[in-house]
Amino acid sequence: EADRCIECGLCIATCPAHMGIPQYIAAIREDDMEEGLRVLYETNPLPEICGRICTHKCESVCAMNHKGDPISIRWLKRYIADQIPIERYREILGSEADDKSGRTVAVIGAGPAGLSAAYYLARMGHTVTIFEALPEAGGMTRYGIPEYRLPYDQIDKDVAYIKSLGVAFKFNTRVGEHITLEALHGQFDAVFAGTGLHLGRSTRVDGVDHPMVFMAVDLLREVTLGNTIHVGKKIVVIGGGNVAMDITRTLARLQKQQFGTIDITATCLETEDVMPADCEEIVEAREEGAIIDAGWGPKRIEVEGGAIKGLHVVKCLAIFDEERRFNPRFDENLKQFFEGDMIVEAIGQGMDLKYLDPLKDQITFSPRGRIEVNAGFQSSLPWFFVGGDIIQGPDVIHGIANGQKAAKAIDKYLTTLKKQHPYPHQ
């Protein structure tokens, strides 16, 4: 596969992290995995994670598309990382920075953006502590993606090297509850937040407040935590993205274990040809026994005698209006009813920014409620930087790129701070 690369470089410009893709493919061609790993870590400290679930937009511009299939860039990245055991990473990539800055940075959230920022800050010589609300690192890559797609031990491998650089982790520590943002500001010279999109969004249709209506992100998190979740005998999933396919396949497997049969239907506004889920996710969901019936909008959940009977839907004619704003149009005469005793909403995720409340008046937000940042992901509070899903939406590689750019900006900010105050902030 590596021999097919013509080193055109189109992929580099398309990748949000601008990874040296032709360079690491060349390393594979030369059977030099060590050099390949070094190239990966120049722009991406999470190759095991990204090698499995990256959105691989780079492949869409691959020149080989003109002659057939694009080069499997994502899988080649995974191939390099898989070939080298974690025990050799420090030997190949180096260990803790010798030149310590004496400056400290707090990172909120151990997802891709937070881990990326922590990695590059540590390599710059800063002392980094990550505060994570959940028991383990990975963020939505661990708690929002099933293990069959992204094995936990591969997340742990990426995290292990970051830990080896001296990055400290404080798990089960929710900022805003166990420690305030103001307290972090008092203890650290700068703060980076990459808190992800952990809240599910609701359709708000009639019946959605029934106890047998669940959010996909909540169920996926509970599965990762090892908790028992309710599994209906006949389930309807609302949504057409990867999260919808993830929960559909997860519940299908649990149905098979508990009942010996699979009865789960996923429906969404989009027609199947434009569903946001990866094509392979849709194919694999069907292979596992799920029904995908796309192009319908939820109207109401039918409840009878206190129990859910199913979901009423109408045909979706268009999702966006002429100005590309979300404004679905429906044909009320084309109706369908999906039977089910359990409904799962997987129509998107939202931000939980409660930890910002005490400082909200000092932070500038966009009209859509996102924190406004400059090119270095610095907010209106000079010491507070923000990146990842809460800035640019759910995409692992964007989060990784944000983390690196923010780390450079934080380093510059700390250098300025050093000139103003020569002694480390206490």
Tab-separated table of C-alpha atoms in Angstrom:
chain	number	residue	atom	x	y	z
A	1	GLU	CA	0.000	0.000	0.000
A	2	ALA	CA	2.823	2.420	0.832
A	3	ASP	CA	4.329	1.864	-2.626
A	4	ARG	CA	1.257	3.489	-4.206
A	5	CYS	CA	2.013	6.932	-2.713
A	6	ILE	CA	3.304	9.449	-5.291
A	7	GLU	CA	4.135	12.023	-2.561
A	8	CYS	CA	1.949	14.754	-4.058
A	9	GLY	CA	1.339	16.294	-0.625
A	10	LEU	CA	-2.340	17.114	-1.150
A	11	CYS	CA	-3.107	15.138	1.990
A	12	ILE	CA	-0.915	17.375	4.165
A	13	ALA	CA	-2.918	20.492	3.351
A	14	THR	CA	-6.225	18.719	3.995
A	15	CYS	CA	-5.239	17.199	7.346
A	16	PRO	CA	-6.195	19.606	10.189
A	17	ALA	CA	-2.931	18.687	11.962
A	18	HIS	CA	-0.923	18.950	8.710
A	19	MET	CA	0.718	15.624	9.391
A	20	GLY	CA	3.771	14.624	7.353
A	21	ILE	CA	1.822	11.899	5.581
A	22	PRO	CA	4.152	11.316	2.594
A	23	GLN	CA	7.081	11.208	5.024
A	24	TYR	CA	5.639	8.522	7.285
A	25	ILE	CA	4.447	6.525	4.286
A	26	ALA	CA	8.001	6.731	2.901
A	27	ALA	CA	9.276	5.401	6.242
A	28	ILE	CA	6.979	2.389	5.875
A	29	ARG	CA	8.284	1.867	2.355
A	30	GLU	CA	11.825	1.846	3.751
A	31	ASP	CA	10.727	-0.438	6.608
A	32	ASP	CA	11.888	2.204	9.100
A	33	MET	CA	9.117	2.190	11.701
A	34	GLU	CA	11.175	4.224	14.161
A	35	GLU	CA	11.441	7.125	11.732
A	36	GLY	CA	7.762	6.718	10.924
A	37	LEU	CA	6.893	7.055	14.615
A	38	ARG	CA	9.041	10.173	14.926
A	39	VAL	CA	7.235	11.741	11.969
A	40	LEU	CA	3.835	10.912	13.501
A	41	TYR	CA	4.689	12.522	16.831
A	42	GLU	CA	5.804	15.772	15.225
A	43	THR	CA	2.131	16.646	14.743
A	44	ASN	CA	0.070	13.886	16.399
A	45	PRO	CA	0.751	12.353	19.834
A	46	LEU	CA	-2.255	10.001	19.605
A	47	PRO	CA	-1.425	7.693	16.660
A	48	GLU	CA	-3.138	4.591	18.070
A	49	ILE	CA	-6.386	6.497	18.594
A	50	CYS	CA	-6.189	8.437	15.341
A	51	GLY	CA	-5.080	5.386	13.372
A	52	ARG	CA	-8.430	3.790	14.168
A	53	ILE	CA	-11.061	6.522	14.299
A	54	CYS	CA	-9.676	9.547	12.454
A	55	THR	CA	-12.166	11.007	9.987
A	56	HIS	CA	-9.340	10.629	7.392
A	57	LYS	CA	-10.362	13.570	5.225
A	58	CYS	CA	-6.871	13.309	3.747
A	59	GLU	CA	-7.978	10.237	1.807
A	60	SER	CA	-10.698	12.214	0.012
A	61	VAL	CA	-8.053	14.325	-1.787
A	62	CYS	CA	-5.557	11.523	-2.400
A	63	ALA	CA	-4.349	11.686	-6.013
A	64	MET	CA	-4.846	7.936	-6.326
A	65	ASN	CA	-8.605	8.561	-6.299
A	66	HIS	CA	-8.237	9.339	-10.003
A	67	LYS	CA	-7.001	5.813	-10.704
A	68	GLY	CA	-9.124	3.867	-8.252
A	69	ASP	CA	-9.114	3.756	-4.469
A	70	PRO	CA	-7.260	6.272	-2.290
A	71	ILE	CA	-4.293	5.171	-0.232
A	72	SER	CA	-5.369	3.857	3.177
A	73	ILE	CA	-3.614	6.677	5.021
A	74	ARG	CA	-5.376	6.105	8.339
A	75	TRP	CA	-4.511	2.406	8.427
A	76	LEU	CA	-0.861	3.111	7.532
A	77	LYS	CA	-0.654	5.455	10.524
A	78	ARG	CA	-2.061	2.697	12.710
A	79	TYR	CA	0.393	0.203	11.189
A	80	ILE	CA	3.407	2.224	12.340
A	81	ALA	CA	2.127	2.671	15.902
A	82	ASP	CA	1.122	-0.988	16.182
A	83	GLN	CA	4.597	-2.183	15.184
A	84	ILE	CA	6.434	-0.529	18.076
A	85	PRO	CA	5.856	-1.526	21.726
A	86	ILE	CA	5.333	1.256	24.253
A	87	GLU	CA	8.512	0.178	26.064
A	88	ARG	CA	10.563	1.557	23.155
A	89	TYR	CA	8.816	4.918	22.833
A	90	ARG	CA	11.113	6.863	25.168
A	91	GLU	CA	14.159	5.415	23.423
A	92	ILE	CA	12.852	6.462	20.005
A	93	LEU	CA	10.997	9.680	20.809
A	94	GLY	CA	12.864	10.948	23.858
A	95	SER	CA	11.920	11.458	27.482
A	96	GLU	CA	11.184	14.444	29.693
A	97	ALA	CA	12.513	17.833	28.641
A	98	ASP	CA	15.874	18.643	30.239
A	99	ASP	CA	15.240	22.374	30.267
A	100	LYS	CA	12.355	22.925	32.697
A	101	SER	CA	10.608	26.271	32.444
A	102	GLY	CA	9.391	26.411	36.018
A	103	ARG	CA	5.935	27.264	34.709
A	104	THR	CA	2.773	25.256	35.376
A	105	VAL	CA	-0.270	24.571	33.217
A	106	ALA	CA	-3.592	22.974	34.167
A	107	VAL	CA	-5.472	21.062	31.478
A	108	ILE	CA	-9.192	20.412	31.951
A	109	GLY	CA	-10.249	17.216	30.218
A	110	ALA	CA	-8.197	14.187	29.177
A	111	GLY	CA	-9.649	13.926	25.681
A	112	PRO	CA	-7.705	14.343	22.414
A	113	ALA	CA	-7.375	18.137	22.674
A	114	GLY	CA	-6.275	18.036	26.317
A	115	LEU	CA	-3.858	15.144	25.797
A	116	SER	CA	-2.357	16.826	22.731
A	117	ALA	CA	-1.879	20.136	24.534
A	118	ALA	CA	-0.373	18.359	27.549
A	119	TYR	CA	2.069	16.414	25.367
A	120	TYR	CA	3.448	19.428	23.532
A	121	LEU	CA	3.559	21.586	26.669
A	122	ALA	CA	5.511	18.865	28.482
A	123	ARG	CA	7.977	18.624	25.589
A	124	MET	CA	8.454	22.391	25.887
A	125	GLY	CA	9.512	21.952	29.513
A	126	HIS	CA	6.354	23.067	31.304
A	127	THR	CA	4.836	21.176	34.232
A	128	VAL	CA	1.381	19.931	33.262
A	129	THR	CA	-1.488	18.526	35.328
A	130	ILE	CA	-4.629	17.154	33.668
A	131	PHE	CA	-7.923	17.269	35.585
A	132	GLU	CA	-10.393	14.634	34.352
A	133	ALA	CA	-13.942	14.144	35.648
A	134	LEU	CA	-14.059	10.450	34.713
A	135	PRO	CA	-11.942	7.527	35.987
A	136	GLU	CA	-9.632	7.200	32.955
A	137	ALA	CA	-8.134	9.211	30.108
A	138	GLY	CA	-9.445	9.400	26.568
A	139	GLY	CA	-12.473	11.661	26.830
A	140	MET	CA	-15.130	10.901	24.239
A	141	THR	CA	-12.762	8.498	22.472
A	142	ARG	CA	-13.072	6.210	25.497
A	143	TYR	CA	-16.508	7.078	26.853
A	144	GLY	CA	-18.294	7.765	23.573
A	145	ILE	CA	-16.847	5.153	21.210
A	146	PRO	CA	-17.341	1.398	21.759
A	147	GLU	CA	-14.308	-0.727	22.557
A	148	TYR	CA	-14.788	-2.843	19.439
A	149	ARG	CA	-14.001	0.263	17.367
A	150	LEU	CA	-11.274	1.642	19.603
A	151	PRO	CA	-9.774	-0.858	22.093
A	152	TYR	CA	-9.067	0.672	25.487
A	153	ASP	CA	-5.542	-0.751	25.569
A	154	GLN	CA	-4.678	1.290	22.469
A	155	ILE	CA	-5.927	4.472	24.154
A	156	ASP	CA	-3.841	3.517	27.179
A	157	LYS	CA	-0.757	3.085	24.994
A	158	ASP	CA	-1.008	6.658	23.692
A	159	VAL	CA	-1.660	7.959	27.208
A	160	ALA	CA	1.210	5.962	28.736
A	161	TYR	CA	3.848	7.810	26.730
A	162	ILE	CA	2.352	11.177	27.666
A	163	LYS	CA	2.434	10.114	31.322
A	164	SER	CA	6.077	9.082	30.939
A	165	LEU	CA	6.939	12.695	30.101
A	166	GLY	CA	5.909	13.757	33.599
A	167	VAL	CA	2.333	14.819	32.862
A	168	ALA	CA	0.253	14.309	36.023
A	169	PHE	CA	-3.359	13.123	35.952
A	170	LYS	CA	-6.043	13.829	38.552
A	171	PHE	CA	-8.968	11.535	37.717
A	172	ASN	CA	-12.491	11.679	39.164
A	173	THR	CA	-11.944	15.415	39.570
A	174	ARG	CA	-14.639	17.552	37.994
A	175	VAL	CA	-13.717	21.211	37.609
A	176	GLY	CA	-16.559	23.318	38.941
A	177	GLU	CA	-17.447	20.668	41.508
A	178	HIS	CA	-14.274	19.335	43.121
A	179	ILE	CA	-12.129	22.350	42.257
A	180	THR	CA	-13.089	25.706	40.770
A	181	LEU	CA	-11.673	27.370	37.683
A	182	GLU	CA	-10.628	30.296	39.880
A	183	ALA	CA	-8.686	27.900	42.099
A	184	LEU	CA	-6.864	26.514	39.067
A	185	HIS	CA	-5.974	30.050	38.029
A	186	GLY	CA	-4.565	30.610	41.490
A	187	GLN	CA	-2.431	27.455	41.365
A	188	PHE	CA	-1.292	27.433	37.724
A	189	ASP	CA	0.164	29.958	35.296
A	190	ALA	CA	-2.235	29.021	32.492
A	191	VAL	CA	-5.276	26.812	31.982
A	192	PHE	CA	-6.340	24.916	28.847
A	193	ALA	CA	-9.872	23.488	28.602
A	194	GLY	CA	-10.787	20.707	26.213
A	195	THR	CA	-13.923	19.450	27.921
A	196	GLY	CA	-15.655	17.831	24.950
A	197	LEU	CA	-19.318	17.357	24.125
A	198	HIS	CA	-20.680	15.033	26.798
A	199	LEU	CA	-24.309	16.173	26.855
A	200	GLY	CA	-26.841	14.599	24.508
A	201	ARG	CA	-29.247	16.759	22.510
A	202	SER	CA	-32.951	16.018	22.479
A	203	THR	CA	-35.519	15.997	19.678
A	204	ARG	CA	-37.982	17.516	22.191
A	205	VAL	CA	-40.901	15.687	20.595
A	206	ASP	CA	-43.925	14.676	22.657
A	207	GLY	CA	-43.151	11.706	24.887
A	208	VAL	CA	-39.418	12.351	25.079
A	209	ASP	CA	-39.564	12.700	28.874
A	210	HIS	CA	-40.563	9.035	29.275
A	211	PRO	CA	-38.054	7.040	31.398
A	212	MET	CA	-37.516	4.585	28.530
A	213	VAL	CA	-36.137	7.365	26.311
A	214	PHE	CA	-32.351	7.594	26.592
A	215	MET	CA	-29.452	9.659	25.289
A	216	ALA	CA	-26.928	7.669	23.251
A	217	VAL	CA	-23.920	9.386	24.840
A	218	ASP	CA	-25.166	8.481	28.326
A	219	LEU	CA	-25.622	4.816	27.404
A	220	LEU	CA	-22.212	4.579	25.732
A	221	ARG	CA	-20.563	6.126	28.785
A	222	GLU	CA	-22.310	3.679	31.129
A	223	VAL	CA	-21.165	0.734	29.002
A	224	THR	CA	-17.557	1.931	29.182
A	225	LEU	CA	-17.852	2.356	32.955
A	226	GLY	CA	-18.991	-1.260	33.180
A	227	ASN	CA	-22.464	-0.413	34.426
A	228	THR	CA	-25.584	-2.365	33.489
A	229	ILE	CA	-27.889	-0.498	31.117
A	230	HIS	CA	-31.500	-1.104	30.166
A	231	VAL	CA	-31.923	-2.952	26.868
A	232	GLY	CA	-35.343	-3.061	25.225
A	233	LYS	CA	-36.575	-5.978	23.153
A	234	LYS	CA	-37.528	-3.608	20.312
A	235	ILE	CA	-35.431	-0.437	20.065
A	236	VAL	CA	-35.641	2.675	17.885
A	237	VAL	CA	-32.554	4.902	17.530
A	238	ILE	CA	-32.984	8.467	16.251
A	239	GLY	CA	-29.890	9.760	14.457
A	240	GLY	CA	-27.674	9.114	11.463
A	241	GLY	CA	-24.151	9.900	12.652
A	242	ASN	CA	-21.379	7.692	13.973
A	243	VAL	CA	-22.705	7.960	17.538
A	244	ALA	CA	-26.065	6.668	16.316
A	245	MET	CA	-24.373	3.733	14.590
A	246	ASP	CA	-22.203	3.098	17.667
A	247	ILE	CA	-25.176	2.850	20.011
A	248	THR	CA	-27.171	0.860	17.449
A	249	ARG	CA	-24.450	-1.770	17.183
A	250	THR	CA	-23.794	-1.768	20.929
A	251	LEU	CA	-27.469	-2.332	21.753
A	252	ALA	CA	-27.811	-4.940	18.996
A	253	ARG	CA	-25.020	-6.935	20.614
A	254	LEU	CA	-26.614	-6.605	24.045
A	255	GLN	CA	-29.991	-7.674	22.625
A	256	LYS	CA	-28.357	-10.764	21.159
A	257	GLN	CA	-26.769	-11.596	24.518
A	258	GLN	CA	-29.951	-11.070	26.544
A	259	PHE	CA	-32.719	-12.200	24.214
A	260	GLY	CA	-31.018	-14.222	21.505
A	261	THR	CA	-32.490	-11.964	18.805
A	262	ILE	CA	-31.868	-8.472	17.399
A	263	ASP	CA	-34.680	-5.984	16.807
A	264	ILE	CA	-33.340	-2.453	16.438
A	265	THR	CA	-34.106	0.260	13.881
A	266	ALA	CA	-32.142	3.461	13.286
A	267	THR	CA	-33.829	6.374	11.544
A	268	CYS	CA	-32.713	9.910	10.732
A	269	LEU	CA	-33.592	13.039	8.754
A	270	GLU	CA	-30.946	12.447	6.093
A	271	THR	CA	-31.351	10.059	3.196
A	272	GLU	CA	-28.842	7.236	3.373
A	273	ASP	CA	-26.546	8.674	0.686
A	274	VAL	CA	-25.875	11.765	2.816
A	275	MET	CA	-25.996	10.269	6.301
A	276	PRO	CA	-23.147	11.755	8.377
A	277	ALA	CA	-22.031	8.324	9.622
A	278	ASP	CA	-19.049	6.705	7.912
A	279	CYS	CA	-20.159	4.339	5.159
A	280	GLU	CA	-18.434	1.404	6.844
A	281	GLU	CA	-20.344	2.107	10.055
A	282	ILE	CA	-23.672	1.903	8.237
A	283	VAL	CA	-22.662	-1.286	6.434
A	284	GLU	CA	-21.429	-2.929	9.627
A	285	ALA	CA	-24.561	-1.933	11.561
A	286	ARG	CA	-26.637	-3.724	8.947
A	287	GLU	CA	-24.310	-6.723	9.023
A	288	GLU	CA	-24.978	-6.985	12.758
A	289	GLY	CA	-28.732	-7.147	12.167
A	290	ALA	CA	-29.853	-3.532	12.535
A	291	ILE	CA	-32.411	-1.956	10.211
A	292	ILE	CA	-31.477	1.460	8.792
A	293	ASP	CA	-34.538	3.363	7.553
A	294	ALA	CA	-33.368	6.863	6.660
A	295	GLY	CA	-35.139	10.029	5.543
A	296	TRP	CA	-37.702	10.406	8.338
A	297	GLY	CA	-38.273	13.062	10.994
A	298	PRO	CA	-39.519	12.215	14.500
A	299	LYS	CA	-43.037	13.478	15.190
A	300	ARG	CA	-43.983	12.012	18.558
A	301	ILE	CA	-43.372	9.041	20.815
A	302	GLU	CA	-46.494	6.992	21.431
A	303	VAL	CA	-47.072	5.990	25.041
A	304	GLU	CA	-49.914	3.703	26.079
A	305	GLY	CA	-50.619	2.478	29.587
A	306	GLY	CA	-47.366	4.014	30.774
A	307	ALA	CA	-45.272	2.035	28.266
A	308	ILE	CA	-43.649	3.189	25.033
A	309	LYS	CA	-45.233	1.698	21.934
A	310	GLY	CA	-43.059	3.318	19.287
A	311	LEU	CA	-42.112	6.400	17.295
A	312	HIS	CA	-44.283	8.265	14.788
A	313	VAL	CA	-42.291	9.815	11.928
A	314	VAL	CA	-42.977	11.873	8.795
A	315	LYS	CA	-41.021	12.021	5.549
A	316	CYS	CA	-38.217	14.588	5.518
A	317	LEU	CA	-38.063	16.555	2.254
A	318	ALA	CA	-35.177	18.882	3.109
A	319	ILE	CA	-32.972	19.477	6.140
A	320	PHE	CA	-31.608	22.948	5.342
A	321	ASP	CA	-33.259	25.999	3.841
A	322	GLU	CA	-31.938	28.069	0.923
A	323	GLU	CA	-29.529	29.892	3.239
A	324	ARG	CA	-28.110	26.572	4.509
A	325	ARG	CA	-29.695	27.008	7.929
A	326	PHE	CA	-31.060	23.967	9.741
A	327	ASN	CA	-34.768	24.170	8.951
A	328	PRO	CA	-36.234	20.747	8.063
A	329	ARG	CA	-39.287	20.474	5.802
A	330	PHE	CA	-41.611	17.486	6.009
A	331	ASP	CA	-44.394	15.871	4.025
A	332	GLU	CA	-47.026	15.367	6.712
A	333	ASN	CA	-48.956	13.022	4.416
A	334	LEU	CA	-46.107	10.495	4.251
A	335	LYS	CA	-46.058	8.849	7.661
A	336	GLN	CA	-44.591	5.777	9.258
A	337	PHE	CA	-44.605	4.157	12.691
A	338	PHE	CA	-41.586	2.364	14.145
A	339	GLU	CA	-42.603	-0.005	16.913
A	340	GLY	CA	-40.401	-0.017	19.991
A	341	ASP	CA	-40.350	-0.266	23.763
A	342	MET	CA	-37.181	1.845	24.055
A	343	ILE	CA	-36.153	5.023	22.211
A	344	VAL	CA	-32.580	6.326	21.996
A	345	GLU	CA	-31.749	9.862	20.869
A	346	ALA	CA	-28.460	10.285	19.010
A	347	ILE	CA	-28.920	13.569	17.164
A	348	GLY	CA	-25.827	15.372	18.429
A	349	GLN	CA	-24.017	16.494	21.543
A	350	GLY	CA	-23.766	19.688	23.500
A	351	MET	CA	-21.365	21.447	25.853
A	352	ASP	CA	-21.415	21.441	29.632
A	353	LEU	CA	-19.823	24.768	30.569
A	354	LYS	CA	-21.163	25.119	34.110
A	355	TYR	CA	-17.603	25.296	35.411
A	356	LEU	CA	-17.315	28.684	33.685
A	357	ASP	CA	-20.246	30.242	35.557
A	358	PRO	CA	-18.206	32.174	38.177
A	359	LEU	CA	-16.147	33.823	35.417
A	360	LYS	CA	-18.801	33.964	32.706
A	361	ASP	CA	-18.985	37.757	32.723
A	362	GLN	CA	-15.278	37.917	31.852
A	363	ILE	CA	-15.446	35.452	28.943
A	364	THR	CA	-16.612	36.446	25.467
A	365	PHE	CA	-19.043	34.089	23.741
A	366	SER	CA	-20.193	33.944	20.128
A	367	PRO	CA	-23.889	34.442	19.267
A	368	ARG	CA	-24.165	30.624	19.085
A	369	GLY	CA	-22.852	30.212	22.619
A	370	ARG	CA	-19.319	29.044	21.865
A	371	ILE	CA	-16.332	30.543	23.649
A	372	GLU	CA	-14.614	33.029	21.365
A	373	VAL	CA	-10.879	32.435	20.934
A	374	ASN	CA	-8.095	33.902	18.815
A	375	ALA	CA	-5.848	31.977	16.412
A	376	GLY	CA	-3.922	30.587	19.390
A	377	PHE	CA	-7.134	29.405	21.092
A	378	GLN	CA	-6.762	32.080	23.768
A	379	SER	CA	-10.006	33.371	25.267
A	380	SER	CA	-10.771	36.883	26.470
A	381	LEU	CA	-9.145	35.828	29.754
A	382	PRO	CA	-5.431	35.880	28.814
A	383	TRP	CA	-4.561	32.856	30.981
A	384	PHE	CA	-7.482	30.722	29.757
A	385	PHE	CA	-7.182	28.748	26.512
A	386	VAL	CA	-9.864	26.527	24.977
A	387	GLY	CA	-9.878	23.912	22.209
A	388	GLY	CA	-11.301	20.680	20.853
A	389	ASP	CA	-14.944	19.737	20.411
A	390	ILE	CA	-16.299	22.721	22.344
A	391	ILE	CA	-14.704	25.044	19.783
A	392	GLN	CA	-14.839	23.205	16.462
A	393	GLY	CA	-17.259	20.317	16.927
A	394	PRO	CA	-16.704	16.579	17.376
A	395	ASP	CA	-13.624	15.555	15.409
A	396	VAL	CA	-10.576	13.840	16.915
A	397	ILE	CA	-7.984	15.167	14.481
A	398	HIS	CA	-9.227	18.753	14.862
A	399	GLY	CA	-8.946	18.336	18.634
A	400	ILE	CA	-5.368	17.099	18.318
A	401	ALA	CA	-4.487	20.004	16.027
A	402	ASN	CA	-6.141	22.480	18.420
A	403	GLY	CA	-4.103	21.083	21.303
A	404	GLN	CA	-0.814	21.553	19.490
A	405	LYS	CA	-1.628	25.095	18.341
A	406	ALA	CA	-2.845	26.031	21.818
A	407	ALA	CA	0.338	24.605	23.366
A	408	LYS	CA	2.441	26.880	21.161
A	409	ALA	CA	0.299	29.879	22.103
A	410	ILE	CA	0.451	28.983	25.810
A	411	ASP	CA	4.235	28.644	25.578
A	412	LYS	CA	4.411	32.114	24.032
A	413	TYR	CA	2.115	33.491	26.740
A	414	LEU	CA	4.248	31.912	29.482
A	415	THR	CA	7.397	33.387	27.943
A	416	THR	CA	5.801	36.825	28.086
A	417	LEU	CA	4.766	36.125	31.665
A	418	LYS	CA	8.334	35.167	32.495
A	419	LYS	CA	9.612	38.521	31.304
A	420	GLN	CA	7.027	40.332	33.406
A	421	HIS	CA	7.425	38.093	36.469
A	422	PRO	CA	10.780	36.265	36.580
A	423	TYR	CA	9.736	33.955	39.419
A	424	PRO	CA	7.333	31.047	38.781
A	425	HIS	CA	3.732	31.723	39.690
A	426	GLN	CA	2.737	30.212	43.022
